[in-house]
């Protein structure tokens, strides 16, 4: 009779051990997820900045092969720019919305660059594809800013990412 209840006790002990291991692993799993999501968003942002820079560079002037009778037609300016919010950004080309990107839930731009308004700061690219106003952005988790990425954009077109862990 005593052996019939021992299986139940063993199952309860095994479940308790698994619960303790899961509680110990959960914070590390969340940290790994946050780091991976942060890297994903930074890479998306850098990719989109480079894409808008190339749109600006390649569509601001007509190529040599498009000239007519030695005269250059006036270029159709695309005016590539990016408009930022705390929770994402919008890519604009020629006054038309090209793409809108929202960050993953809980992630936002912080610091003096981003505002809470829908129409936040704007990155504008010049005729040669270079950034008109260099800036620094900080991308972090809103509820837990222990890890963040500082994105530095120079006027010469260089993009640099610095990683911080507090």
PDB file of C-alpha atoms in Angstrom:
ATOM      1  CA  UNK A   1       0.000   0.000   0.000  1.00  0.00           C
ATOM      2  CA  UNK A   2       2.825   2.484   0.766  1.00  0.00           C
ATOM      3  CA  UNK A   3       4.375   1.992  -2.676  1.00  0.00           C
ATOM      4  CA  UNK A   4       1.242   3.195  -4.482  1.00  0.00           C
ATOM      5  CA  UNK A   5       1.648   6.790  -3.196  1.00  0.00           C
ATOM      6  CA  UNK A   6       5.387   6.973  -3.816  1.00  0.00           C
ATOM      7  CA  UNK A   7       4.937   7.532  -7.568  1.00  0.00           C
ATOM      8  CA  UNK A   8       2.838  10.623  -6.900  1.00  0.00           C
ATOM      9  CA  UNK A   9       5.515  12.027  -4.562  1.00  0.00           C
ATOM     10  CA  UNK A  10       8.219  11.389  -7.181  1.00  0.00           C
ATOM     11  CA  UNK A  11       6.210  13.213  -9.852  1.00  0.00           C
ATOM     12  CA  UNK A  12       5.631  16.189  -7.532  1.00  0.00           C
ATOM     13  CA  UNK A  13       9.353  16.367  -6.662  1.00  0.00           C
ATOM     14  CA  UNK A  14      10.310  16.156 -10.359  1.00  0.00           C
ATOM     15  CA  UNK A  15       7.854  18.955 -11.217  1.00  0.00           C
ATOM     16  CA  UNK A  16       9.235  21.108  -8.397  1.00  0.00           C
ATOM     17  CA  UNK A  17      12.817  20.603  -9.647  1.00  0.00           C
ATOM     18  CA  UNK A  18      11.779  21.497 -13.202  1.00  0.00           C
ATOM     19  CA  UNK A  19       9.953  24.612 -11.958  1.00  0.00           C
ATOM     20  CA  UNK A  20      13.050  25.773 -10.052  1.00  0.00           C
ATOM     21  CA  UNK A  21      15.248  25.251 -13.119  1.00  0.00           C
ATOM     22  CA  UNK A  22      12.767  27.129 -15.315  1.00  0.00           C
ATOM     23  CA  UNK A  23      12.676  30.059 -12.882  1.00  0.00           C
ATOM     24  CA  UNK A  24      16.465  30.227 -12.940  1.00  0.00           C
ATOM     25  CA  UNK A  25      16.606  30.100 -16.763  1.00  0.00           C
ATOM     26  CA  UNK A  26      13.796  32.571 -17.485  1.00  0.00           C
ATOM     27  CA  UNK A  27      15.726  35.819 -16.793  1.00  0.00           C
ATOM     28  CA  UNK A  28      18.634  34.670 -18.961  1.00  0.00           C
ATOM     29  CA  UNK A  29      16.236  33.711 -21.750  1.00  0.00           C
ATOM     30  CA  UNK A  30      14.569  37.126 -21.620  1.00  0.00           C
ATOM     31  CA  UNK A  31      17.983  38.817 -21.729  1.00  0.00           C
ATOM     32  CA  UNK A  32      18.954  36.798 -24.803  1.00  0.00           C
ATOM     33  CA  UNK A  33      15.655  37.693 -26.490  1.00  0.00           C
ATOM     34  CA  UNK A  34      16.096  41.404 -25.740  1.00  0.00           C
ATOM     35  CA  UNK A  35      19.666  41.434 -27.058  1.00  0.00           C
ATOM     36  CA  UNK A  36      18.637  39.631 -30.260  1.00  0.00           C
ATOM     37  CA  UNK A  37      15.641  41.929 -30.790  1.00  0.00           C
ATOM     38  CA  UNK A  38      17.798  45.005 -30.188  1.00  0.00           C
ATOM     39  CA  UNK A  39      20.376  43.817 -32.730  1.00  0.00           C
ATOM     40  CA  UNK A  40      17.589  43.110 -35.223  1.00  0.00           C
ATOM     41  CA  UNK A  41      16.124  46.613 -34.885  1.00  0.00           C
ATOM     42  CA  UNK A  42      19.545  48.276 -35.149  1.00  0.00           C
ATOM     43  CA  UNK A  43      20.366  46.327 -38.301  1.00  0.00           C
ATOM     44  CA  UNK A  44      16.970  47.209 -39.833  1.00  0.00           C
ATOM     45  CA  UNK A  45      17.516  50.888 -39.019  1.00  0.00           C
ATOM     46  CA  UNK A  46      21.036  50.951 -40.472  1.00  0.00           C
ATOM     47  CA  UNK A  47      19.888  49.100 -43.573  1.00  0.00           C
ATOM     48  CA  UNK A  48      17.045  51.570 -44.128  1.00  0.00           C
ATOM     49  CA  UNK A  49      19.357  54.565 -43.579  1.00  0.00           C
ATOM     50  CA  UNK A  50      21.766  53.192 -46.185  1.00  0.00           C
ATOM     51  CA  UNK A  51      18.884  52.515 -48.577  1.00  0.00           C
ATOM     52  CA  UNK A  52      17.538  56.068 -48.255  1.00  0.00           C
ATOM     53  CA  UNK A  53      21.039  57.463 -48.715  1.00  0.00           C
ATOM     54  CA  UNK A  54      21.377  55.502 -51.963  1.00  0.00           C
ATOM     55  CA  UNK A  55      17.960  56.645 -53.185  1.00  0.00           C
ATOM     56  CA  UNK A  56      19.035  60.226 -52.558  1.00  0.00           C
ATOM     57  CA  UNK A  57      22.408  59.753 -54.211  1.00  0.00           C
ATOM     58  CA  UNK A  58      21.182  57.983 -57.322  1.00  0.00           C
ATOM     59  CA  UNK A  59      18.034  59.997 -58.045  1.00  0.00           C
ATOM     60  CA  UNK A  60      19.112  63.568 -57.299  1.00  0.00           C
ATOM     61  CA  UNK A  61      20.920  64.051 -60.626  1.00  0.00           C
ATOM     62  CA  UNK A  62      20.484  62.638 -64.084  1.00  0.00           C
ATOM     63  CA  UNK A  63      23.233  60.280 -65.225  1.00  0.00           C
ATOM     64  CA  UNK A  64      25.448  61.345 -68.139  1.00  0.00           C
ATOM     65  CA  UNK A  65      23.685  58.966 -70.528  1.00  0.00           C
ATOM     66  CA  UNK A  66      20.335  60.731 -69.962  1.00  0.00           C
ATOM     67  CA  UNK A  67      21.491  64.173 -71.204  1.00  0.00           C
ATOM     68  CA  UNK A  68      19.719  65.459 -74.325  1.00  0.00           C
ATOM     69  CA  UNK A  69      21.521  67.581 -76.941  1.00  0.00           C
ATOM     70  CA  UNK A  70      24.276  68.499 -74.505  1.00  0.00           C
ATOM     71  CA  UNK A  71      21.734  69.952 -72.063  1.00  0.00           C
ATOM     72  CA  UNK A  72      20.755  68.274 -68.871  1.00  0.00           C
ATOM     73  CA  UNK A  73      17.080  67.953 -68.084  1.00  0.00           C
ATOM     74  CA  UNK A  74      16.137  69.246 -64.636  1.00  0.00           C
ATOM     75  CA  UNK A  75      16.257  66.399 -62.137  1.00  0.00           C
ATOM     76  CA  UNK A  76      13.124  65.079 -60.531  1.00  0.00           C
ATOM     77  CA  UNK A  77      14.147  65.383 -56.923  1.00  0.00           C
ATOM     78  CA  UNK A  78      13.155  62.531 -54.674  1.00  0.00           C
ATOM     79  CA  UNK A  79      14.282  64.303 -51.467  1.00  0.00           C
ATOM     80  CA  UNK A  80      14.926  61.158 -49.484  1.00  0.00           C
ATOM     81  CA  UNK A  81      14.381  61.623 -45.763  1.00  0.00           C
ATOM     82  CA  UNK A  82      13.463  59.676 -42.659  1.00  0.00           C
ATOM     83  CA  UNK A  83      11.051  60.922 -40.016  1.00  0.00           C
ATOM     84  CA  UNK A  84      11.414  59.446 -36.516  1.00  0.00           C
ATOM     85  CA  UNK A  85       9.104  58.762 -33.594  1.00  0.00           C
ATOM     86  CA  UNK A  86       9.887  57.129 -30.273  1.00  0.00           C
ATOM     87  CA  UNK A  87       8.403  53.863 -31.485  1.00  0.00           C
ATOM     88  CA  UNK A  88       9.538  53.777 -35.127  1.00  0.00           C
ATOM     89  CA  UNK A  89      10.219  55.731 -38.266  1.00  0.00           C
ATOM     90  CA  UNK A  90       8.817  56.562 -41.685  1.00  0.00           C
ATOM     91  CA  UNK A  91      10.832  56.645 -44.902  1.00  0.00           C
ATOM     92  CA  UNK A  92       9.782  59.365 -47.338  1.00  0.00           C
ATOM     93  CA  UNK A  93      10.910  59.850 -50.933  1.00  0.00           C
ATOM     94  CA  UNK A  94       9.558  62.646 -53.108  1.00  0.00           C
ATOM     95  CA  UNK A  95       6.848  63.515 -50.588  1.00  0.00           C
ATOM     96  CA  UNK A  96       5.443  59.980 -50.705  1.00  0.00           C
ATOM     97  CA  UNK A  97       5.642  57.516 -47.834  1.00  0.00           C
ATOM     98  CA  UNK A  98       7.982  54.791 -48.994  1.00  0.00           C
ATOM     99  CA  UNK A  99       7.920  52.569 -45.905  1.00  0.00           C
ATOM    100  CA  UNK A 100       6.884  52.750 -42.271  1.00  0.00           C
ATOM    101  CA  UNK A 101       8.669  50.702 -39.627  1.00  0.00           C
ATOM    102  CA  UNK A 102       7.492  50.228 -36.052  1.00  0.00           C
ATOM    103  CA  UNK A 103       9.929  48.886 -33.482  1.00  0.00           C
ATOM    104  CA  UNK A 104       9.128  45.724 -31.578  1.00  0.00           C
ATOM    105  CA  UNK A 105       6.819  46.324 -28.585  1.00  0.00           C
ATOM    106  CA  UNK A 106       8.699  47.786 -25.632  1.00  0.00           C
ATOM    107  CA  UNK A 107      11.575  49.209 -27.685  1.00  0.00           C
ATOM    108  CA  UNK A 108      11.999  52.915 -28.342  1.00  0.00           C
ATOM    109  CA  UNK A 109      14.383  55.663 -29.340  1.00  0.00           C
ATOM    110  CA  UNK A 110      15.538  57.667 -26.343  1.00  0.00           C
ATOM    111  CA  UNK A 111      17.549  60.795 -25.758  1.00  0.00           C
ATOM    112  CA  UNK A 112      17.208  64.223 -27.305  1.00  0.00           C
ATOM    113  CA  UNK A 113      16.838  62.926 -30.844  1.00  0.00           C
ATOM    114  CA  UNK A 114      13.422  61.285 -30.597  1.00  0.00           C
ATOM    115  CA  UNK A 115      10.242  63.003 -29.504  1.00  0.00           C
ATOM    116  CA  UNK A 116       6.883  61.646 -28.464  1.00  0.00           C
ATOM    117  CA  UNK A 117       5.172  63.471 -31.318  1.00  0.00           C
ATOM    118  CA  UNK A 118       4.050  61.686 -34.460  1.00  0.00           C
ATOM    119  CA  UNK A 119       6.186  64.032 -36.538  1.00  0.00           C
ATOM    120  CA  UNK A 120       9.545  63.796 -34.862  1.00  0.00           C
ATOM    121  CA  UNK A 121      13.019  64.761 -36.058  1.00  0.00           C
ATOM    122  CA  UNK A 122      13.904  64.248 -39.700  1.00  0.00           C
ATOM    123  CA  UNK A 123      17.085  62.918 -41.300  1.00  0.00           C
ATOM    124  CA  UNK A 124      17.600  64.579 -44.664  1.00  0.00           C
ATOM    125  CA  UNK A 125      20.055  63.440 -47.292  1.00  0.00           C
ATOM    126  CA  UNK A 126      21.774  65.810 -49.731  1.00  0.00           C
ATOM    127  CA  UNK A 127      22.307  65.599 -53.492  1.00  0.00           C
ATOM    128  CA  UNK A 128      25.412  63.485 -53.041  1.00  0.00           C
ATOM    129  CA  UNK A 129      23.714  61.051 -50.661  1.00  0.00           C
ATOM    130  CA  UNK A 130      25.400  62.480 -47.583  1.00  0.00           C
ATOM    131  CA  UNK A 131      23.539  63.245 -44.393  1.00  0.00           C
ATOM    132  CA  UNK A 132      22.847  66.968 -43.976  1.00  0.00           C
ATOM    133  CA  UNK A 133      22.697  66.891 -40.182  1.00  0.00           C
ATOM    134  CA  UNK A 134      24.846  64.376 -38.305  1.00  0.00           C
ATOM    135  CA  UNK A 135      23.197  62.943 -35.208  1.00  0.00           C
ATOM    136  CA  UNK A 136      23.262  60.331 -32.482  1.00  0.00           C
ATOM    137  CA  UNK A 137      20.335  58.051 -31.637  1.00  0.00           C
ATOM    138  CA  UNK A 138      19.912  55.679 -28.709  1.00  0.00           C
ATOM    139  CA  UNK A 139      17.755  52.578 -29.086  1.00  0.00           C
ATOM    140  CA  UNK A 140      16.797  50.766 -25.873  1.00  0.00           C
ATOM    141  CA  UNK A 141      14.034  48.880 -24.082  1.00  0.00           C
ATOM    142  CA  UNK A 142      11.558  51.245 -22.418  1.00  0.00           C
ATOM    143  CA  UNK A 143      10.993  49.184 -19.277  1.00  0.00           C
ATOM    144  CA  UNK A 144      14.544  47.914 -18.804  1.00  0.00           C
ATOM    145  CA  UNK A 145      17.249  50.134 -20.325  1.00  0.00           C
ATOM    146  CA  UNK A 146      20.099  47.940 -19.071  1.00  0.00           C
ATOM    147  CA  UNK A 147      21.289  47.247 -22.603  1.00  0.00           C
ATOM    148  CA  UNK A 148      21.140  49.838 -25.335  1.00  0.00           C
ATOM    149  CA  UNK A 149      22.669  50.707 -28.685  1.00  0.00           C
ATOM    150  CA  UNK A 150      24.021  54.132 -29.531  1.00  0.00           C
ATOM    151  CA  UNK A 151      23.833  54.808 -33.287  1.00  0.00           C
ATOM    152  CA  UNK A 152      26.154  57.549 -34.499  1.00  0.00           C
ATOM    153  CA  UNK A 153      25.593  58.982 -37.979  1.00  0.00           C
ATOM    154  CA  UNK A 154      28.304  61.277 -39.327  1.00  0.00           C
ATOM    155  CA  UNK A 155      27.958  63.858 -42.083  1.00  0.00           C
ATOM    156  CA  UNK A 156      30.377  61.845 -44.222  1.00  0.00           C
ATOM    157  CA  UNK A 157      27.882  58.999 -44.445  1.00  0.00           C
ATOM    158  CA  UNK A 158      29.409  56.712 -41.839  1.00  0.00           C
ATOM    159  CA  UNK A 159      27.197  54.753 -39.481  1.00  0.00           C
ATOM    160  CA  UNK A 160      28.641  53.439 -36.232  1.00  0.00           C
ATOM    161  CA  UNK A 161      26.984  51.433 -33.466  1.00  0.00           C
ATOM    162  CA  UNK A 162      28.264  51.432 -29.898  1.00  0.00           C
ATOM    163  CA  UNK A 163      26.988  48.829 -27.449  1.00  0.00           C
ATOM    164  CA  UNK A 164      26.408  49.683 -23.837  1.00  0.00           C
ATOM    165  CA  UNK A 165      25.517  47.501 -20.898  1.00  0.00           C
ATOM    166  CA  UNK A 166      24.811  49.186 -17.610  1.00  0.00           C
TER     167      UNK A 166
END
